[in-house]
mmCIF file of C-alpha atoms in Angstrom:
data_model
loop_
_atom_site.group_PDB
_atom_site.id
_atom_site.type_symbol
_atom_site.label_atom_id
_atom_site.label_comp_id
_atom_site.label_asym_id
_atom_site.label_seq_id
_atom_site.Cartn_x
_atom_site.Cartn_y
_atom_site.Cartn_z
ATOM 1 C CA MET A 1 87.502 100.332 108.751
ATOM 2 C CA ALA A 2 91.099 100.135 109.313
ATOM 3 C CA GLU A 3 90.493 100.686 112.972
ATOM 4 C CA ASN A 4 88.199 97.624 113.189
ATOM 5 C CA ILE A 5 90.904 95.363 111.891
ATOM 6 C CA ALA A 6 93.791 96.657 113.880
ATOM 7 C CA THR A 7 95.743 94.065 115.989
ATOM 8 C CA GLU A 8 95.358 94.502 119.831
ATOM 9 C CA GLN A 9 98.709 94.795 121.403
ATOM 10 C CA GLY A 10 100.118 94.130 124.868
ATOM 11 C CA GLN A 11 97.390 91.920 126.100
ATOM 12 C CA SER A 12 98.216 88.593 127.768
ATOM 13 C CA PRO A 13 96.384 85.630 126.612
ATOM 14 C CA ASP A 14 93.686 84.450 128.793
ATOM 15 C CA LYS A 15 92.675 80.818 127.984
ATOM 16 C CA ASN A 16 89.616 81.094 130.422
ATOM 17 C CA ALA A 17 88.388 84.264 128.509
ATOM 18 C CA GLU A 18 85.102 83.938 126.490
ATOM 19 C CA LYS A 19 85.735 82.417 123.102
ATOM 20 C CA ARG A 20 86.057 84.840 120.232
ATOM 21 C CA ILE A 21 85.800 83.931 116.572
ATOM 22 C CA ILE A 22 88.668 85.296 114.587
ATOM 23 C CA ILE A 23 88.124 83.640 111.256
ATOM 24 C CA ARG A 24 84.804 82.640 109.834
ATOM 25 C CA THR A 25 83.842 81.199 106.441
ATOM 26 C CA VAL A 26 80.471 81.106 104.948
ATOM 27 C CA GLY A 27 79.751 78.980 101.825
ATOM 28 C CA LEU A 28 83.066 79.462 100.502
ATOM 29 C CA LYS A 29 83.635 78.231 96.827
ATOM 30 C CA LYS A 30 86.477 78.722 94.461
ATOM 31 C CA THR A 31 86.555 77.923 90.769
ATOM 32 C CA TYR A 32 89.399 78.063 88.450
ATOM 33 C CA MET A 33 89.474 77.986 84.696
ATOM 34 C CA MET A 34 92.675 76.151 83.467
ATOM 35 C CA LYS A 35 93.086 75.237 79.955
ATOM 36 C CA ASP A 36 89.278 75.540 79.165
ATOM 37 C CA VAL A 37 88.767 73.078 82.249
ATOM 38 C CA LEU A 38 86.504 74.319 85.043
ATOM 39 C CA THR A 39 88.218 73.102 88.351
ATOM 40 C CA GLN A 40 86.267 73.431 91.621
ATOM 41 C CA ALA A 41 88.984 73.812 94.348
ATOM 42 C CA LEU A 42 86.535 74.640 97.067
ATOM 43 C CA ARG A 43 82.889 73.322 97.221
ATOM 44 C CA GLY A 44 81.316 75.174 100.075
ATOM 45 C CA VAL A 45 83.348 75.534 103.176
ATOM 46 C CA ASP A 46 81.893 76.609 106.432
ATOM 47 C CA VAL A 47 84.181 76.937 109.349
ATOM 48 C CA ALA A 48 84.687 79.050 112.467
ATOM 49 C CA ILE A 49 88.092 79.275 114.199
ATOM 50 C CA ASP A 50 88.476 80.798 117.779
ATOM 51 C CA GLN A 51 91.127 83.451 118.800
ATOM 52 C CA GLY A 52 93.862 81.651 120.299
ATOM 53 C CA GLU A 53 93.224 78.197 118.731
ATOM 54 C CA PHE A 54 95.814 75.847 117.234
ATOM 55 C CA ILE A 55 94.378 74.155 114.176
ATOM 56 C CA SER A 56 96.108 71.473 112.070
ATOM 57 C CA VAL A 57 94.782 71.159 108.580
ATOM 58 C CA MET A 58 95.271 67.944 106.668
ATOM 59 C CA GLY A 59 94.322 66.660 103.158
ATOM 60 C CA PRO A 60 95.781 65.017 100.263
ATOM 61 C CA SER A 61 97.520 66.963 97.354
ATOM 62 C CA GLY A 62 94.812 68.801 95.275
ATOM 63 C CA SER A 63 92.232 68.724 98.167
ATOM 64 C CA GLY A 64 91.909 72.327 98.405
ATOM 65 C CA LYS A 65 94.050 73.062 101.353
ATOM 66 C CA SER A 66 96.239 75.738 99.643
ATOM 67 C CA THR A 67 93.227 77.551 98.182
ATOM 68 C CA PHE A 68 91.600 77.423 101.542
ATOM 69 C CA PHE A 69 94.677 79.177 103.071
ATOM 70 C CA ASN A 70 94.624 81.712 100.330
ATOM 71 C CA MET A 71 91.094 82.569 101.159
ATOM 72 C CA ILE A 72 91.381 83.032 104.789
ATOM 73 C CA GLY A 73 94.669 84.815 104.436
ATOM 74 C CA ALA A 74 93.029 87.351 102.152
ATOM 75 C CA LEU A 75 95.568 86.492 99.227
ATOM 76 C CA ASP A 76 92.594 85.545 97.007
ATOM 77 C CA SER A 77 88.968 86.065 96.541
ATOM 78 C CA PRO A 78 86.280 83.319 96.617
ATOM 79 C CA THR A 79 84.080 82.790 93.628
ATOM 80 C CA VAL A 80 81.091 82.595 95.911
ATOM 81 C CA GLY A 81 80.809 82.879 99.730
ATOM 82 C CA ARG A 82 82.386 85.092 102.195
ATOM 83 C CA VAL A 83 85.357 85.343 104.593
ATOM 84 C CA PHE A 84 85.202 87.222 107.831
ATOM 85 C CA ILE A 85 88.309 88.095 109.858
ATOM 86 C CA ASP A 86 87.426 89.591 113.181
ATOM 87 C CA GLU A 87 83.801 89.623 111.799
ATOM 88 C CA VAL A 88 84.969 92.011 109.049
ATOM 89 C CA ASP A 89 83.891 90.929 105.713
ATOM 90 C CA VAL A 90 87.015 90.924 103.725
ATOM 91 C CA ALA A 91 85.140 91.351 100.438
ATOM 92 C CA GLN A 92 83.972 94.786 101.578
ATOM 93 C CA LEU A 93 87.305 96.201 102.181
ATOM 94 C CA THR A 94 89.211 98.789 99.946
ATOM 95 C CA ALA A 95 92.512 97.847 98.509
ATOM 96 C CA GLU A 96 94.180 100.031 101.134
ATOM 97 C CA GLU A 97 92.309 98.378 103.907
ATOM 98 C CA LEU A 98 92.882 94.945 102.599
ATOM 99 C CA ALA A 99 96.635 95.654 102.594
ATOM 100 C CA TYR A 100 96.508 96.943 106.093
ATOM 101 C CA LEU A 101 94.752 93.702 107.113
ATOM 102 C CA ARG A 102 97.417 91.468 105.478
ATOM 103 C CA CYS A 103 100.227 93.483 107.027
ATOM 104 C CA HIS A 104 98.838 93.766 110.636
ATOM 105 C CA LYS A 105 96.463 90.974 111.266
ATOM 106 C CA ILE A 106 97.989 87.832 109.527
ATOM 107 C CA GLY A 107 101.446 86.383 109.370
ATOM 108 C CA TYR A 108 102.464 83.775 106.719
ATOM 109 C CA ILE A 109 104.924 81.032 107.084
ATOM 110 C CA PHE A 110 105.760 79.297 103.863
ATOM 111 C CA GLN A 111 107.354 75.973 103.468
ATOM 112 C CA SER A 112 109.959 77.163 101.190
ATOM 113 C CA TYR A 113 110.924 80.166 103.618
ATOM 114 C CA ASN A 114 110.733 82.758 100.848
ATOM 115 C CA LEU A 115 113.529 84.848 102.505
ATOM 116 C CA ILE A 116 115.150 87.617 100.412
ATOM 117 C CA LYS A 117 118.584 86.078 99.641
ATOM 118 C CA TYR A 118 120.623 89.184 99.606
ATOM 119 C CA MET A 119 119.299 90.585 103.064
ATOM 120 C CA THR A 120 120.486 89.531 106.476
ATOM 121 C CA ALA A 121 118.245 88.033 109.015
ATOM 122 C CA LEU A 122 117.551 91.338 110.615
ATOM 123 C CA GLU A 123 116.660 92.881 107.302
ATOM 124 C CA ASN A 124 114.321 90.124 106.334
ATOM 125 C CA VAL A 125 112.485 90.700 109.654
ATOM 126 C CA THR A 126 112.296 94.230 109.620
ATOM 127 C CA THR A 127 111.197 94.647 105.819
ATOM 128 C CA PRO A 128 107.446 94.194 106.787
ATOM 129 C CA MET A 129 107.815 96.664 109.462
ATOM 130 C CA ALA A 130 108.670 99.367 106.819
ATOM 131 C CA PHE A 131 105.510 98.612 105.187
ATOM 132 C CA GLY A 132 103.712 98.856 108.423
ATOM 133 C CA GLY A 133 105.075 102.529 109.104
ATOM 134 C CA VAL A 134 107.538 101.521 111.813
ATOM 135 C CA LEU A 135 110.464 103.886 112.109
ATOM 136 C CA PRO A 136 113.970 102.401 111.470
ATOM 137 C CA ASP A 137 115.301 102.603 115.015
ATOM 138 C CA GLU A 138 112.145 100.887 116.505
ATOM 139 C CA ALA A 139 112.203 98.382 113.673
ATOM 140 C CA ARG A 140 115.718 97.401 114.491
ATOM 141 C CA GLU A 141 115.023 97.146 118.174
ATOM 142 C CA ARG A 142 111.809 95.214 117.633
ATOM 143 C CA GLY A 143 113.643 92.910 114.929
ATOM 144 C CA MET A 144 116.466 91.961 117.509
ATOM 145 C CA GLU A 145 113.779 91.086 120.219
ATOM 146 C CA ILE A 146 111.967 88.983 117.689
ATOM 147 C CA LEU A 147 115.083 87.102 116.455
ATOM 148 C CA ASP A 148 115.963 86.617 120.234
ATOM 149 C CA LEU A 149 112.533 85.020 120.644
ATOM 150 C CA VAL A 150 113.240 82.504 117.946
ATOM 151 C CA GLY A 151 116.815 81.858 119.213
ATOM 152 C CA LEU A 152 118.791 83.830 116.514
ATOM 153 C CA LYS A 153 119.810 87.133 118.072
ATOM 154 C CA ASP A 154 123.534 86.117 117.411
ATOM 155 C CA ARG A 155 122.813 85.498 113.823
ATOM 156 C CA TRP A 156 121.193 88.592 112.873
ATOM 157 C CA HIS A 157 123.873 89.681 110.461
ATOM 158 C CA HIS A 158 123.904 86.387 108.469
ATOM 159 C CA ARG A 159 122.260 85.884 105.136
ATOM 160 C CA PRO A 160 120.172 82.994 104.156
ATOM 161 C CA ILE A 161 122.862 81.193 102.358
ATOM 162 C CA GLU A 162 124.862 81.210 105.520
ATOM 163 C CA MET A 163 122.266 79.484 107.569
ATOM 164 C CA SER A 164 120.859 76.080 107.921
ATOM 165 C CA GLY A 165 117.136 75.280 106.798
ATOM 166 C CA GLY A 166 116.062 75.257 110.380
ATOM 167 C CA GLN A 167 117.667 78.658 110.936
ATOM 168 C CA GLN A 168 115.980 80.036 107.754
ATOM 169 C CA GLN A 169 112.596 78.698 108.942
ATOM 170 C CA ARG A 170 113.201 80.567 112.245
ATOM 171 C CA VAL A 171 113.961 83.801 110.444
ATOM 172 C CA ALA A 172 110.585 83.068 108.316
ATOM 173 C CA ILE A 173 108.683 82.746 111.675
ATOM 174 C CA ALA A 174 110.395 85.824 113.037
ATOM 175 C CA ARG A 175 109.378 87.847 109.801
ATOM 176 C CA SER A 176 105.858 86.568 110.120
ATOM 177 C CA LEU A 177 105.849 88.247 113.666
ATOM 178 C CA ALA A 178 107.165 91.555 112.358
ATOM 179 C CA ASN A 179 103.851 93.436 112.932
ATOM 180 C CA ASN A 180 102.499 91.475 115.809
ATOM 181 C CA PRO A 181 99.697 89.398 113.840
ATOM 182 C CA SER A 182 96.711 87.703 115.677
ATOM 183 C CA VAL A 183 96.809 84.796 113.194
ATOM 184 C CA LEU A 184 99.717 82.749 111.587
ATOM 185 C CA LEU A 185 99.051 80.682 108.613
ATOM 186 C CA CYS A 186 101.727 77.907 108.271
ATOM 187 C CA ASP A 187 102.233 75.886 105.230
ATOM 188 C CA GLU A 188 103.981 72.765 106.067
ATOM 189 C CA PRO A 189 106.667 74.468 108.225
ATOM 190 C CA THR A 190 108.503 71.321 109.309
ATOM 191 C CA ALA A 191 108.388 69.526 105.744
ATOM 192 C CA ASN A 192 111.880 70.265 104.774
ATOM 193 C CA LEU A 193 113.604 69.859 108.200
ATOM 194 C CA ASP A 194 115.006 66.921 109.959
ATOM 195 C CA VAL A 195 113.288 65.357 113.006
ATOM 196 C CA ASN A 196 115.124 67.414 115.706
ATOM 197 C CA THR A 197 114.988 70.803 113.829
ATOM 198 C CA GLY A 198 111.354 70.166 113.150
ATOM 199 C CA GLN A 199 110.661 69.699 116.691
ATOM 200 C CA GLU A 200 112.355 73.022 117.608
ATOM 201 C CA ILE A 201 110.031 74.810 115.039
ATOM 202 C CA ILE A 202 107.012 73.083 116.570
ATOM 203 C CA ASP A 203 108.104 74.143 120.086
ATOM 204 C CA ILE A 204 108.427 77.832 118.896
ATOM 205 C CA LEU A 205 104.969 77.712 117.301
ATOM 206 C CA VAL A 206 103.476 76.126 120.687
ATOM 207 C CA ARG A 207 105.107 78.951 122.759
ATOM 208 C CA LEU A 208 103.649 81.547 120.346
ATOM 209 C CA ASN A 209 100.150 80.131 120.879
ATOM 210 C CA THR A 210 100.319 79.567 124.553
ATOM 211 C CA GLU A 211 102.318 82.414 125.727
ATOM 212 C CA LYS A 212 101.290 85.161 123.102
ATOM 213 C CA GLY A 213 97.866 83.775 122.238
ATOM 214 C CA VAL A 214 98.442 83.850 118.584
ATOM 215 C CA THR A 215 96.204 81.705 116.596
ATOM 216 C CA ILE A 216 97.878 79.026 114.612
ATOM 217 C CA ILE A 217 96.495 77.476 111.424
ATOM 218 C CA CYS A 218 98.750 74.888 110.020
ATOM 219 C CA ALA A 219 98.677 72.741 106.985
ATOM 220 C CA THR A 220 100.710 69.656 107.950
ATOM 221 C CA HIS A 221 101.308 65.917 107.785
ATOM 222 C CA ASP A 222 103.664 66.108 110.722
ATOM 223 C CA HIS A 223 102.013 63.732 113.456
ATOM 224 C CA ARG A 224 103.846 65.734 116.188
ATOM 225 C CA MET A 225 102.119 68.981 114.911
ATOM 226 C CA MET A 226 98.784 67.159 115.052
ATOM 227 C CA ASN A 227 99.554 65.938 118.564
ATOM 228 C CA ILE A 228 99.752 69.376 120.125
ATOM 229 C CA CYS A 229 97.014 71.237 118.284
ATOM 230 C CA ASP A 230 93.383 71.936 119.683
ATOM 231 C CA ARG A 231 91.498 70.747 116.697
ATOM 232 C CA LEU A 232 92.217 68.872 113.593
ATOM 233 C CA MET A 233 90.496 69.614 110.321
ATOM 234 C CA TRP A 234 90.495 67.314 107.201
ATOM 235 C CA ILE A 235 89.822 68.846 103.743
ATOM 236 C CA ARG A 236 88.899 66.428 100.889
ATOM 237 C CA ASP A 237 87.553 67.358 97.361
ATOM 238 C CA GLY A 238 87.208 70.983 98.251
ATOM 239 C CA GLN A 239 84.996 70.334 101.274
ATOM 240 C CA ILE A 240 85.555 69.940 105.057
ATOM 241 C CA ASP A 241 85.435 66.334 105.515
ATOM 242 C CA ARG A 242 85.741 66.276 109.199
ATOM 243 C CA ILE A 243 86.627 68.415 112.266
ATOM 244 C CA ALA A 244 87.645 66.728 115.525
ATOM 245 C CA ASN A 245 89.027 67.847 118.929
ATOM 246 C CA ARG A 246 92.579 66.657 119.468
ATOM 247 C CA ASP A 247 91.535 64.612 122.582
ATOM 248 C CA ASP A 248 88.997 62.666 120.343
ATOM 249 C CA VAL A 249 91.628 61.579 117.812
ATOM 250 C CA HIS A 250 94.288 58.679 118.266
ATOM 251 C CA ILE A 251 97.619 59.806 116.780
ATOM 252 C CA GLU A 252 100.358 57.171 116.465
ATOM 253 C CA LEU A 253 103.523 59.156 117.131
ATOM 254 C CA ALA A 254 105.828 56.174 116.605
ATOM 255 C CA SER A 255 105.324 56.613 113.006
ATOM 256 C CA ILE A 256 107.588 59.439 112.924
ATOM 257 C CA ASP A 257 110.643 57.373 113.909
ATOM 258 C CA GLY A 258 111.321 56.544 110.364
ATOM 259 C CA GLU A 259 111.528 60.276 109.077
#
């Protein structure tokens, strides 16, 4: 099964190539029991996302965005329904196969960075490679290449406390690329950053999408992110409220001037 979910390496993205669905959900529902209260976080989500798409996901607090991300990122299991990644039913994977998928297929970028404080930037980036079976010398070389990609090659020896918020987010992006994932799940990647630094992070994500063919799925309220995506998805009350192509939506970028 692991061979079926291995990430294809060394291939240049072809925007004219036939579309291939990389993530698909069918009748996705998630119910939590909290203090004897039954909460329906997802109420039947059906969605298909193509390889190489840039998707912006929006919705108010408590709408189900985080739960949806946990489902498609294979971090949690649905109560009802199925999640397919590269047409592999995640529920059918063994624990070992599931760990392989998380390590090699999906990269995670968190709003709070989640860097290991006592490690250098390079060590933070190469730690996932160790779990992926990459030898130390190769991991170091690849780690420096990825840090160079996000503009931090000269900061490889700095620890998080020695870096700005924007630099820490760059390290977080570099770490998410450690094992060459096909999909990046981004949780409000610009929320804690100033306007200019946030734009730098957006530019990096755009390059990864257009030059590397990485599928980007981003929970965001940043209008600039919405402006460069392929499709926008609204989640409300645990359901897909609306999905629209970027060209069909009017976005007022002037609203970011007051950030």
